[in-house]
Short mmCIF file of C-alpha atoms and ligand atoms in Angstrom, two decimals:
data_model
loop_
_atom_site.label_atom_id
_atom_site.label_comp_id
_atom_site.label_asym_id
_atom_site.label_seq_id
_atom_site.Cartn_x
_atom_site.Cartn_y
_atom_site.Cartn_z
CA UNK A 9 0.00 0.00 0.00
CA UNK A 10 2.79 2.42 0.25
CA UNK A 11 2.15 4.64 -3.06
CA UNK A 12 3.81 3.17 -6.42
CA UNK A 13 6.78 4.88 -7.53
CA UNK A 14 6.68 3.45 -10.86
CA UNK A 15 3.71 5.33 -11.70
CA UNK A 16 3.67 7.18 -14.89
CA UNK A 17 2.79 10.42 -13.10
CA UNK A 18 5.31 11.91 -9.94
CA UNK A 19 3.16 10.60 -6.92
CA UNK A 20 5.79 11.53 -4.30
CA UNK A 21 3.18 14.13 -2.38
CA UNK A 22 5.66 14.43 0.45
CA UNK A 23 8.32 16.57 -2.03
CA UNK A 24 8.10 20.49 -2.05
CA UNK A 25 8.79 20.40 -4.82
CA UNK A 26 5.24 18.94 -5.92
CA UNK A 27 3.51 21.70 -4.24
CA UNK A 28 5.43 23.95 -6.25
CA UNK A 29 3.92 22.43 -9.34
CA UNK A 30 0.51 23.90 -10.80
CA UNK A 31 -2.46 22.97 -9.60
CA UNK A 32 -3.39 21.39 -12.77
CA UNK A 33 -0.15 19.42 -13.45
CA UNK A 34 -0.77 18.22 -9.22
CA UNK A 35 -4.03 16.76 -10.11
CA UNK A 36 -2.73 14.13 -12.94
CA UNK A 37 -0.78 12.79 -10.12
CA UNK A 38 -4.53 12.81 -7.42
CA UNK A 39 -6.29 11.54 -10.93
CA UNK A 40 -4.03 8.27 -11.33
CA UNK A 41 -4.36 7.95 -7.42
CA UNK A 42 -7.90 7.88 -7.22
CA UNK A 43 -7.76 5.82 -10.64
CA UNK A 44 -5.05 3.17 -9.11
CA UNK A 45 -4.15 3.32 -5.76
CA UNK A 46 -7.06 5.47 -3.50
CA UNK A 47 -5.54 4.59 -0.50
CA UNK A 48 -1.90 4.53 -0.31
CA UNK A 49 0.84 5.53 2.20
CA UNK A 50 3.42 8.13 1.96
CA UNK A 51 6.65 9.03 3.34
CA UNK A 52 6.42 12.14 5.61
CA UNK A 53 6.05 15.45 4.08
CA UNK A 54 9.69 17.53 3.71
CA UNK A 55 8.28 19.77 6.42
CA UNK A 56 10.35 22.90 7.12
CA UNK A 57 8.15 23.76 10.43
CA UNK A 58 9.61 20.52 11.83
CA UNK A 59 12.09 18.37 9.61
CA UNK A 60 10.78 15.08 9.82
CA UNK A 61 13.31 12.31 11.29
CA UNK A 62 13.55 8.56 11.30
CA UNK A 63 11.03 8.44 13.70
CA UNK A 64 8.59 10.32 11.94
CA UNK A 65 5.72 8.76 10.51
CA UNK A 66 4.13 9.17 7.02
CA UNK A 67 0.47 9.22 5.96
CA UNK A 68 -2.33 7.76 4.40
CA UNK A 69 -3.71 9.61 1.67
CA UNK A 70 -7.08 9.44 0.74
CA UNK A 71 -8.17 10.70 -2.66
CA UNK A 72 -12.07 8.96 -3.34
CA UNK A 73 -14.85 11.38 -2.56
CA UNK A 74 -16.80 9.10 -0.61
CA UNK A 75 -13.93 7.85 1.48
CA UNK A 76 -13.25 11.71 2.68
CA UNK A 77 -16.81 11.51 3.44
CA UNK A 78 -16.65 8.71 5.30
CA UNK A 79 -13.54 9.75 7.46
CA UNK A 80 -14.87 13.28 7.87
CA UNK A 81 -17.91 12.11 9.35
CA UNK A 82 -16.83 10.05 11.93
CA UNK A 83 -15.04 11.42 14.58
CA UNK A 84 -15.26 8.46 17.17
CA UNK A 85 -12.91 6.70 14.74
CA UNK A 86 -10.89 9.59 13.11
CA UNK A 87 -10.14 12.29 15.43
CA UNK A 88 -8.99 15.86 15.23
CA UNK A 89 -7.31 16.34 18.45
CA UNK A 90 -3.58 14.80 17.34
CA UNK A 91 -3.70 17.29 14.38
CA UNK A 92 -5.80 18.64 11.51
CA UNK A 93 -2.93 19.29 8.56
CA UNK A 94 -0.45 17.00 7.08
CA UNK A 95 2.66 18.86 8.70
CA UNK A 96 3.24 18.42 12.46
CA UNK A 97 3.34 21.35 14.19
CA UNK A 98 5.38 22.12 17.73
CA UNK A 99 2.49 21.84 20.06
CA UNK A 100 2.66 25.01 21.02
CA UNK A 101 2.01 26.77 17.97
CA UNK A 102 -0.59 24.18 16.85
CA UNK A 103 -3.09 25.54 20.12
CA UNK A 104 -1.91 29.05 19.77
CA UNK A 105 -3.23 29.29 16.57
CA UNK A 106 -6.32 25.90 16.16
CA UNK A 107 -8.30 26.17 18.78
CA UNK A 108 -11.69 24.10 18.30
CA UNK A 109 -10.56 22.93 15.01
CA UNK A 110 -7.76 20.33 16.59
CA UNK A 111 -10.65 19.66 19.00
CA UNK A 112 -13.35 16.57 19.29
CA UNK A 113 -16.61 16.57 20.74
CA UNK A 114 -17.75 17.60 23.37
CA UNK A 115 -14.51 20.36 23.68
CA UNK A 116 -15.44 21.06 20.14
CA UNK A 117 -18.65 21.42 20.52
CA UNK A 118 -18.68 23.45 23.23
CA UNK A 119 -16.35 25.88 21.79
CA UNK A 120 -17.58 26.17 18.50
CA UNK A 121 -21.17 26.73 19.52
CA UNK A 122 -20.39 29.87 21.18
CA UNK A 123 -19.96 31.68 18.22
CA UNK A 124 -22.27 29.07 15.51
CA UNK A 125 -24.84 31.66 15.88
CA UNK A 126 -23.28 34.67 14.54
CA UNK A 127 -22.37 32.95 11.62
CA UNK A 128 -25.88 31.09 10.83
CA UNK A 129 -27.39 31.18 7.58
CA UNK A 130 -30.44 33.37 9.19
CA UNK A 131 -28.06 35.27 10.35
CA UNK A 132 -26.16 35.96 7.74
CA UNK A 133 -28.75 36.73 5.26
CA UNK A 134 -29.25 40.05 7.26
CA UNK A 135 -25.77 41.40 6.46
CA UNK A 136 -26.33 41.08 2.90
CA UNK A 137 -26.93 44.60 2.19
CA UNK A 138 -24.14 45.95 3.88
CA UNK A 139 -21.67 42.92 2.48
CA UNK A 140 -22.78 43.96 -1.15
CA UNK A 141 -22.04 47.95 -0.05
CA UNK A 142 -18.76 46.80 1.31
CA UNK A 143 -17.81 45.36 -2.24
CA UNK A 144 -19.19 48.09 -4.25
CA UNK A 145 -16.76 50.12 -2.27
CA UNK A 146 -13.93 48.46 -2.96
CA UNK A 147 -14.85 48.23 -6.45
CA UNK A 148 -15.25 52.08 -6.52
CA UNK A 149 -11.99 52.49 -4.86
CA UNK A 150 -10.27 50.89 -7.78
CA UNK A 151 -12.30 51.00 -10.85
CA UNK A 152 -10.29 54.17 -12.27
CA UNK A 153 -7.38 52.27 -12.16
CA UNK A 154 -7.55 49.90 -14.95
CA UNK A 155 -5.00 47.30 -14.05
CA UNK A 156 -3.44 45.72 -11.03
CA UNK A 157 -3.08 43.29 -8.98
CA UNK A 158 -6.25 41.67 -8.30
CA UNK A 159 -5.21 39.84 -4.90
CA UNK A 160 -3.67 43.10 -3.45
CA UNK A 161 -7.10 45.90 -4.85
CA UNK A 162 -9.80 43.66 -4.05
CA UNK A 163 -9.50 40.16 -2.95
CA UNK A 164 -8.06 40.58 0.25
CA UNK A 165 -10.05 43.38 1.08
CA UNK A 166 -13.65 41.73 0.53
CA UNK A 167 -13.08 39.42 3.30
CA UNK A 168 -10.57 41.66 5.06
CA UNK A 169 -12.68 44.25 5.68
CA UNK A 170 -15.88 42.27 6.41
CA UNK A 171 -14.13 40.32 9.34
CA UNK A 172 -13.13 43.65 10.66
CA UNK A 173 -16.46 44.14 11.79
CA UNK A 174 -16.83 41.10 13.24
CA UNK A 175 -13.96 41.49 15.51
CA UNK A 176 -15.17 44.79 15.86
CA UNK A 177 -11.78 47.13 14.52
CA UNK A 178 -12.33 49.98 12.30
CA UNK A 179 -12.30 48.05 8.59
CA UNK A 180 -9.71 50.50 7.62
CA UNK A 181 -7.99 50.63 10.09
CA UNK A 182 -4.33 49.59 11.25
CA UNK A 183 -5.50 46.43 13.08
CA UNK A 184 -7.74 45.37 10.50
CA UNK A 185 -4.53 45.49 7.69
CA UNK A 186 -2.61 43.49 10.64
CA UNK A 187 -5.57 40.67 10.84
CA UNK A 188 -5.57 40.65 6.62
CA UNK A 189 -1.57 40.21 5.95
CA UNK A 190 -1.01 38.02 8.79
CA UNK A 191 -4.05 35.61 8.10
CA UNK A 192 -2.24 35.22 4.35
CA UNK A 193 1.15 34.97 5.45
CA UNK A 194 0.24 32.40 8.47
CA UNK A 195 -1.13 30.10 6.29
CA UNK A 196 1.57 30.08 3.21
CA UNK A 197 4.36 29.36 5.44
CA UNK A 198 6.09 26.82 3.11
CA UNK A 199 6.28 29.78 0.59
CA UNK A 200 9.60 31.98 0.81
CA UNK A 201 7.41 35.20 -0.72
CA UNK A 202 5.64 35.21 2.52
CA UNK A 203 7.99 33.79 4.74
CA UNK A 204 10.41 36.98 3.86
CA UNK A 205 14.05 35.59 4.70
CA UNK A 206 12.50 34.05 7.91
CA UNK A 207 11.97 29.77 8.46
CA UNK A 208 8.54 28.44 8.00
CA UNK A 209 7.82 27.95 12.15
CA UNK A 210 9.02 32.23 12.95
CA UNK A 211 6.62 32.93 9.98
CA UNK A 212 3.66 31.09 11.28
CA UNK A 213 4.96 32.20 14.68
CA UNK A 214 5.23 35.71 14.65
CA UNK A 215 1.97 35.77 11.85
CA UNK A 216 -0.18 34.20 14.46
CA UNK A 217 0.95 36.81 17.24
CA UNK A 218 -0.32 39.42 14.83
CA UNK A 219 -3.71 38.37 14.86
CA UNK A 220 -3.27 37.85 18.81
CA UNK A 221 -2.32 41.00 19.85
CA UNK A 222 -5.03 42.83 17.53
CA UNK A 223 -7.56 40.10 19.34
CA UNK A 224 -6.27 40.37 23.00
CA UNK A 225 -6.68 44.07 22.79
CA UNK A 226 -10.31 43.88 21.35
CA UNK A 227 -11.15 41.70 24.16
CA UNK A 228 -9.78 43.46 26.69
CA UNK A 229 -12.04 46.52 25.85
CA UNK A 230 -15.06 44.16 25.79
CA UNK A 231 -14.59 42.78 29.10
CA UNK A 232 -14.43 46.52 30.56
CA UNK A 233 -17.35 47.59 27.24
CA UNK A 234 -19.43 44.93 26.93
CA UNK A 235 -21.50 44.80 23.09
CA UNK A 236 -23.58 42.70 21.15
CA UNK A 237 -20.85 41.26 19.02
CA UNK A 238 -18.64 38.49 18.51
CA UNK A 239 -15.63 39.11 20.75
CA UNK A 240 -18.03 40.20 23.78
CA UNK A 241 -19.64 36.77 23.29
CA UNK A 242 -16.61 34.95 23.36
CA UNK A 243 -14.98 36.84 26.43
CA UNK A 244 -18.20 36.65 28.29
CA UNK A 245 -18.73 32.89 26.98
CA UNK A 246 -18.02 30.16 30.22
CA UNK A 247 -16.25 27.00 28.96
CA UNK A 248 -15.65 24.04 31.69
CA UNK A 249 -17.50 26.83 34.25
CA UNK A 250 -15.19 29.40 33.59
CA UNK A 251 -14.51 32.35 31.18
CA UNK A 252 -11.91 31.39 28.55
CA UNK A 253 -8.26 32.86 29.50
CA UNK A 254 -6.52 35.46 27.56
CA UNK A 255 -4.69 32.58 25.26
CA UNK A 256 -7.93 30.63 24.54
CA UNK A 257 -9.32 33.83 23.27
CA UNK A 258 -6.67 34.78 21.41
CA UNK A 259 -6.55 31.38 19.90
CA UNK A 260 -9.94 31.51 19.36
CA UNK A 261 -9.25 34.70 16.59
CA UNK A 262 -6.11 33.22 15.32
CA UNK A 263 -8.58 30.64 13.85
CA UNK A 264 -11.02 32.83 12.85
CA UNK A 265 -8.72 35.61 11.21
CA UNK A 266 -7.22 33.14 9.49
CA UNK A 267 -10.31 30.79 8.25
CA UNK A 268 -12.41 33.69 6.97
CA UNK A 269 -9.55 35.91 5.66
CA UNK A 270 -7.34 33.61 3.14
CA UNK A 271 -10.38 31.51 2.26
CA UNK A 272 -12.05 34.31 0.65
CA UNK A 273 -9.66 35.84 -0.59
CA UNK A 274 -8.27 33.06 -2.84
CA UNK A 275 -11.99 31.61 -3.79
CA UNK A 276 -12.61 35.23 -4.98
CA UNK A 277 -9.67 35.21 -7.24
CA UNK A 278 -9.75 31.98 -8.62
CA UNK A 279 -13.08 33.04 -9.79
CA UNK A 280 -11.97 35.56 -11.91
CA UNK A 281 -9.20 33.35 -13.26
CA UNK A 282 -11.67 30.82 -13.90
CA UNK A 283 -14.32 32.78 -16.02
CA UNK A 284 -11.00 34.49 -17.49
CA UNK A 285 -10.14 31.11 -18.57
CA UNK A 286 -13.56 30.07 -19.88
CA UNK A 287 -15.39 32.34 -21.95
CA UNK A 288 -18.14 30.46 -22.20
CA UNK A 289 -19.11 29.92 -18.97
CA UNK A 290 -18.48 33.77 -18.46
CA UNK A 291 -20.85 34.48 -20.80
CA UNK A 292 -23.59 32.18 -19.96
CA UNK A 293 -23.32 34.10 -16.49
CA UNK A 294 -23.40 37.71 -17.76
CA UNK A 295 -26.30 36.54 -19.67
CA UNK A 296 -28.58 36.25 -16.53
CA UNK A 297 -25.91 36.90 -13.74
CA UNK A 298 -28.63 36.75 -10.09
CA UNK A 299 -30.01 33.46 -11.57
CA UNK A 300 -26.57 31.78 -12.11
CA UNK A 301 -23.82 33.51 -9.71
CA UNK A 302 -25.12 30.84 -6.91
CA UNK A 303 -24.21 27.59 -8.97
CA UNK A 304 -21.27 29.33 -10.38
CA UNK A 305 -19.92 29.81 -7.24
CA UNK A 306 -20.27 26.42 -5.80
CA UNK A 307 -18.48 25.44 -9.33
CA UNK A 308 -15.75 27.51 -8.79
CA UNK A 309 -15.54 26.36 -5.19
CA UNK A 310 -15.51 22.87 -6.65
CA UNK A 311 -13.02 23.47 -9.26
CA UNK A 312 -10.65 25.23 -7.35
CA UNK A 313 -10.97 23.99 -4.01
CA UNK A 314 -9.25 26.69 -1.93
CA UNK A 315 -8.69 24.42 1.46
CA UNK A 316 -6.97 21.28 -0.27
CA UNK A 317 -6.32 19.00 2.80
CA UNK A 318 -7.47 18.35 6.25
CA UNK A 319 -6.03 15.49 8.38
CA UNK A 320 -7.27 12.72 10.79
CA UNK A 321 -6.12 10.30 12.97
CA UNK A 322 -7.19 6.81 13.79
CA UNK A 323 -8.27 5.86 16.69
CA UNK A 324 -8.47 2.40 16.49
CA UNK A 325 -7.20 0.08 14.02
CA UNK A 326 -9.76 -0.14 10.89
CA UNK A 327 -9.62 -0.54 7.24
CA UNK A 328 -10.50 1.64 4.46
CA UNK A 329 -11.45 0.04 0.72
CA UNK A 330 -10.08 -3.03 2.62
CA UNK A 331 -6.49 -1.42 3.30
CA UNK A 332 -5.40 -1.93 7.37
CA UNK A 333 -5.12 1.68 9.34
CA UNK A 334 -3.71 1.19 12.45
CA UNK A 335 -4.81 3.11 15.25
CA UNK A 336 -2.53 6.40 15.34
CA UNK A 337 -2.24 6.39 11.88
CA UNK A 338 -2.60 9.68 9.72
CA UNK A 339 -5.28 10.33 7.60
CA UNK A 340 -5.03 13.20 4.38
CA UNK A 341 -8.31 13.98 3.32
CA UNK A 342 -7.69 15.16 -0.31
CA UNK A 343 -10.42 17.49 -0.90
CA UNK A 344 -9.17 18.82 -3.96
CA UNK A 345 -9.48 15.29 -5.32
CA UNK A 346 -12.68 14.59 -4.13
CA UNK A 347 -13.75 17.67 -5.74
CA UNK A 348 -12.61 15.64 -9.13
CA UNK A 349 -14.11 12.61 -8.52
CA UNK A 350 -15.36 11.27 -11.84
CA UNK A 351 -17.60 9.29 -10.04
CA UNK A 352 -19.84 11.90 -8.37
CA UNK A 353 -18.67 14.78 -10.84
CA UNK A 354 -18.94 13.83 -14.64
CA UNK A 355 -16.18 15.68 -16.62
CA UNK A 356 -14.77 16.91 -13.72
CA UNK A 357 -11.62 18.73 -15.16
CA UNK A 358 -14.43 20.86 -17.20
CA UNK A 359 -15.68 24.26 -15.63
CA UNK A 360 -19.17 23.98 -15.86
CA UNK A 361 -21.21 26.43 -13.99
CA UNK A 362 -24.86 24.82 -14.61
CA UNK A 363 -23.48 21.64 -12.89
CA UNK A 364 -26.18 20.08 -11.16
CA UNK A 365 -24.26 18.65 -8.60
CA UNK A 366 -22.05 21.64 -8.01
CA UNK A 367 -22.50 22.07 -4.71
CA UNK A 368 -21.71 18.32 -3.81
CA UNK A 369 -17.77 20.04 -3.84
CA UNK A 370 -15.63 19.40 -0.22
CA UNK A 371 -14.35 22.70 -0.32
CA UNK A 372 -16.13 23.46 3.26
CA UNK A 373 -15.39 19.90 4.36
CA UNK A 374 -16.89 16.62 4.23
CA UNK A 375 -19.97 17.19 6.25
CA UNK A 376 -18.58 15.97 9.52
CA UNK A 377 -18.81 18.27 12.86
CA UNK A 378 -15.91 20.65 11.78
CA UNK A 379 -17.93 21.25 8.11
CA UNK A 380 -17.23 25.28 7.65
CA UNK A 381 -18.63 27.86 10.41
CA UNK A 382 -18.56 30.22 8.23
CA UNK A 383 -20.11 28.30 4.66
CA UNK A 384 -22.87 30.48 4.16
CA UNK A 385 -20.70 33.89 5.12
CA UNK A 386 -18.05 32.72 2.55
CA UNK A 387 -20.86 32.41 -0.22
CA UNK A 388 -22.26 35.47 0.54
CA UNK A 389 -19.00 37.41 0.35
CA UNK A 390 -18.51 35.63 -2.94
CA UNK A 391 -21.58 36.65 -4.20
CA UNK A 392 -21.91 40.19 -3.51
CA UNK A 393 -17.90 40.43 -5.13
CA UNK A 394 -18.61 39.28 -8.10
CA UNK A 395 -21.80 40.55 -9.03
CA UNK A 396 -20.05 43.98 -8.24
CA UNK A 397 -17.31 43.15 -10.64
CA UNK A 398 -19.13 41.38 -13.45
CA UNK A 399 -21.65 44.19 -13.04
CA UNK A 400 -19.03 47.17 -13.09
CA UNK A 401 -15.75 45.87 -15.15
CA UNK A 402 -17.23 42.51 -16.53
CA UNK A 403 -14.35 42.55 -19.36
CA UNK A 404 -12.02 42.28 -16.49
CA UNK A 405 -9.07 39.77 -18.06
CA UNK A 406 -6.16 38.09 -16.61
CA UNK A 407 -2.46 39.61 -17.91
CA UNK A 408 0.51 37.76 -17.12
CA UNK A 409 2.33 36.92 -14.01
CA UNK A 410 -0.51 34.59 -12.23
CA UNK A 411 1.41 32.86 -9.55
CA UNK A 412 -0.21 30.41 -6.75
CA UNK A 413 1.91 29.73 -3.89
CA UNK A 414 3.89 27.07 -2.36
CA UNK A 415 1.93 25.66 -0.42
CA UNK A 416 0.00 22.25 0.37
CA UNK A 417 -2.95 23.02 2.47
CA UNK A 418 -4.03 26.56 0.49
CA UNK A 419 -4.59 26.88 -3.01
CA UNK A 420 -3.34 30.14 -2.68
CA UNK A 421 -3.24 32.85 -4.95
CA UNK A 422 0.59 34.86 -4.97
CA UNK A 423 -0.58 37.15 -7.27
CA UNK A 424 -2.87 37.96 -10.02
CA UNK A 425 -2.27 40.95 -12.67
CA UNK A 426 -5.32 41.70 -14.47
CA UNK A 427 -6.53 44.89 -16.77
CA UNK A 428 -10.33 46.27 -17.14
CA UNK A 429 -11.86 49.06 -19.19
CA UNK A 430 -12.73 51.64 -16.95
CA UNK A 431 -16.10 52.57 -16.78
CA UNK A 432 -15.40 56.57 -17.69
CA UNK A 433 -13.44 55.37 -20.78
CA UNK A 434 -15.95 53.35 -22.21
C1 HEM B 765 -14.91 30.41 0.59
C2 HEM B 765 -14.38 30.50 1.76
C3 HEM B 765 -14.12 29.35 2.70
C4 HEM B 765 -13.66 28.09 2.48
C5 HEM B 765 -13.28 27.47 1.15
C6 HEM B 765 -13.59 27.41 3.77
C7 HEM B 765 -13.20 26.10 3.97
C8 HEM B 765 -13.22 25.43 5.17
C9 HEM B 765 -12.90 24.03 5.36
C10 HEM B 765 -12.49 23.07 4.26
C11 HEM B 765 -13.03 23.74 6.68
C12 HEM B 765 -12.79 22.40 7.37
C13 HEM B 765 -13.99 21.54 7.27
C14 HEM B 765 -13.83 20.18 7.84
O1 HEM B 765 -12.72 19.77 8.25
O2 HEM B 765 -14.84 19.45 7.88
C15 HEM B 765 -13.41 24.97 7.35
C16 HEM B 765 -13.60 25.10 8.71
C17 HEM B 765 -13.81 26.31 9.32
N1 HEM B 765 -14.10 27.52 8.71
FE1 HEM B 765 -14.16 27.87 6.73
N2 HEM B 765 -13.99 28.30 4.74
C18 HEM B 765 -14.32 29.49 4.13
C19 HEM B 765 -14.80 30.62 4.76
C20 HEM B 765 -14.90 30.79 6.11
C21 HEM B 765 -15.35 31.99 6.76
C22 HEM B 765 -15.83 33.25 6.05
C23 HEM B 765 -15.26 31.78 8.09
C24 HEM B 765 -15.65 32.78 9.12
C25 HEM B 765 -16.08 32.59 10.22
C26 HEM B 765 -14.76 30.41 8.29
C27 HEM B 765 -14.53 29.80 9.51
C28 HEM B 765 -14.22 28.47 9.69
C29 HEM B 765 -14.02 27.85 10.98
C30 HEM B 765 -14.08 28.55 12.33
C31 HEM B 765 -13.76 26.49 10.75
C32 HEM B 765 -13.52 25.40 11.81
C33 HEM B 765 -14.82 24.72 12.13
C34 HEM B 765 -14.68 23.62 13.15
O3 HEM B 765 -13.58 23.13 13.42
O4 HEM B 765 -15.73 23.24 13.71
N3 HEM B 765 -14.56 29.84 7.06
N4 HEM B 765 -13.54 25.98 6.40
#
């Protein structure tokens, strides 16, 4: 079971160098896997955060949709509390910065349901006006322009500035820009762009601190001027009878800042790129753009599948498609191979925004109890973006120098250049 090297494709997923590749050339290598060997074990990624040694032990990756389903959705027997990402993490930083996601019920639970309902889908729906006002701003801010990059005017900001107000800083402010860069950089650590001369652990490091320091200070004014927001609910929330300390909290955010931030902000440009890429399916959304954007999205989210990975680990010896995991084993969830599954998604390479089954995609999990808080936010933010640019600079094209980043749990977006017509030219 331990993954074929004589493959005609590189399946060596543990190499840097593979998550340097493009996405595209990556997913031959998850297409022969699901094809040949769904299941298989790998040598231990070539981790910079901690250098694996002789004693460190590789994964199983699984590529099959259903099997991600399978493992996603039950936690008895695949647990989140050794570790949620293919990389080990010093302990330390991995609570600093997790918090309920490298948790299992009932912690989880617990946690998590202090904030579920500020992010419900009821809930949500009311900040719909003032998410699509927030994205014809930024599209305002920039549409004189004409060119740039995409990432740096508008995809970063969307989310940026919308998460502001939920940990309640000023969306322009100082803090907020803090929350935005450090949520990207965090979570590219294996890339030297973001890393800037520094090793991956200082990057993630110091990144998460960022978001900490902007979150600790919130809180501390909400304890002293309590509000009907987010960070008063989670300072005033009691967990195991007592208020959470000062580095639950900020761990709390550092999850947050970063789930909601980089998330967005990638999905949002990978959309472009994607109806850049296929004019057809750009122009059977201009041509009735309300009725369509909410398929298209899930198809982009499908196609693109900005969270790639998520990890297990077993807690008791099983099998999977007949293959023996032993308890304490590691389990990859592929997403990004799910999501092009011939078997649930016909002509899955193609971008097809009428899909039926779209939204079957794993890009906000696998349905199990860490499926995405923040789903329905996510799609709204897409939404109101992209009606504001397809409305305002629809001929808005890609130029060169797209770049995604090194990186094996984001499908990140480096950078984007694109050019538009602005509207006064026209
Ligand atoms: C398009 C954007 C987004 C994508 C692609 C995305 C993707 C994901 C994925 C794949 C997971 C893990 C699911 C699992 O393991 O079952 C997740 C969890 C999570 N997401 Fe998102 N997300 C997005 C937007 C957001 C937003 C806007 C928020 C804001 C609150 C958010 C907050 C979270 C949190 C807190 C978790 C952990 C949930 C838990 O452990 O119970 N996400 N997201």
């Amino acid at each position: 079971v331990t993954v074929r090297t004589d493959a005609p494709v590189d399946t060596d997923l543990s190499a840097r160098t593979f998550w340097a590749k493009p996405f595209e050339e990556r997913e031959k290598t998850f297409a022969w896997l699901r094809d040949n060997q769904p299941v298989s074990y790998h040598r231990p990624y070539e981790s910079t955060l901690v250098p694996p040694d002789e004693n460190t032990p590789g994964f199983w990756s699984l590529t099959k949709h259903e099997d991600i389903k399978e493992v996603s959705r039950n936690q008895d027997l695949f647990c989140s509390v050794k570790g949620v990402l293919m990389e080990d993490f010093p302990e330390v930083v991995q609570v600093a910065s997790s918090s309920f996601l490298m948790m299992d019920d009932p912690d989880h639970n617990r946690l998590r349901s202090i904030v579920s309902r500020a992010f419900t889908p009821k809930r949500t729906k009311t900040m719909e006006d003032w998410i699509q006002e927030t994205a014809k701003e930024l599209v305002d801010e920039i549409v004189d322009l004409g060119e740039g990059d995409f990432c740096e005017l508008f995809a970063k900001h969307l989310p940026g500035r919308i998460f502001a107000h939920f940990f309640g800083v000023d969306a322009r402010s100082e803090e907020a820009h803090q929350v935005m860069e450090a949520a990207e950089r965090m979570l590219a650590w294996d890339d030297p762009r973001a890393a800037a001369g520094r090793d991956a652990i200082t990057t993630f490091a110091e990144e998460c601190e960022r978001i900490h320091d902007v979150a600790l200070a919130v809180a501390e004014d909400r304890r002293e001027n309590p509000k009907d927001d987010l960070v008063t609910w989670v300072v005033q929330a009691e967990w195991e009878g007592e208020v959470m300390d000062d580095w639950e909290v900020a761990s709390f955010f550092s999850l947050l800042g970063s789930a909601a931030n980089d998330t967005t902000r990638h999905s949002v440009a990978h959309a472009v790129r994607l109806f850049d890429e296929n004019p057809d399916q750009k122009a059977l959304l201009l041509e009735d753009l309300d009725g369509r954007l909410p398929n298209a999205i899930e198809e982009v989210l499908r196609h693109s599948t900005p969270v790639m990975h998520f990890r297990r680990t077993a807690t008791a010896d099983t099998q999977i498609r007949g293959v023996d995991i032993k308890e304490g084993d590691k389990l990859v969830m592929w997403y990004c191979s799910g999501d092009r599954d011939e078997e649930v998604f016909e002509d899955a390479a193609r971008f097809d925004i009428l899909r039926a089954n779209a939204k079957h995609h794993l890009a906000f999990g696998a349905g199990g109890v860490h499926f995405c808080i923040g789903a329905a936010l996510g799609r709204l933010m897409l939404q109101a973006g992209l009606r504001e640019i397809y409305t305002r600079i629809p001929d808005i094209t890609l130029t060169e120098g797209y770049e995604i980043q090194v990186n094996n749990f984001m499908h990140g977006v480096h950078a984007m250049p694109v050019r538009w017509t602005p509207p006064r030219s026209t």
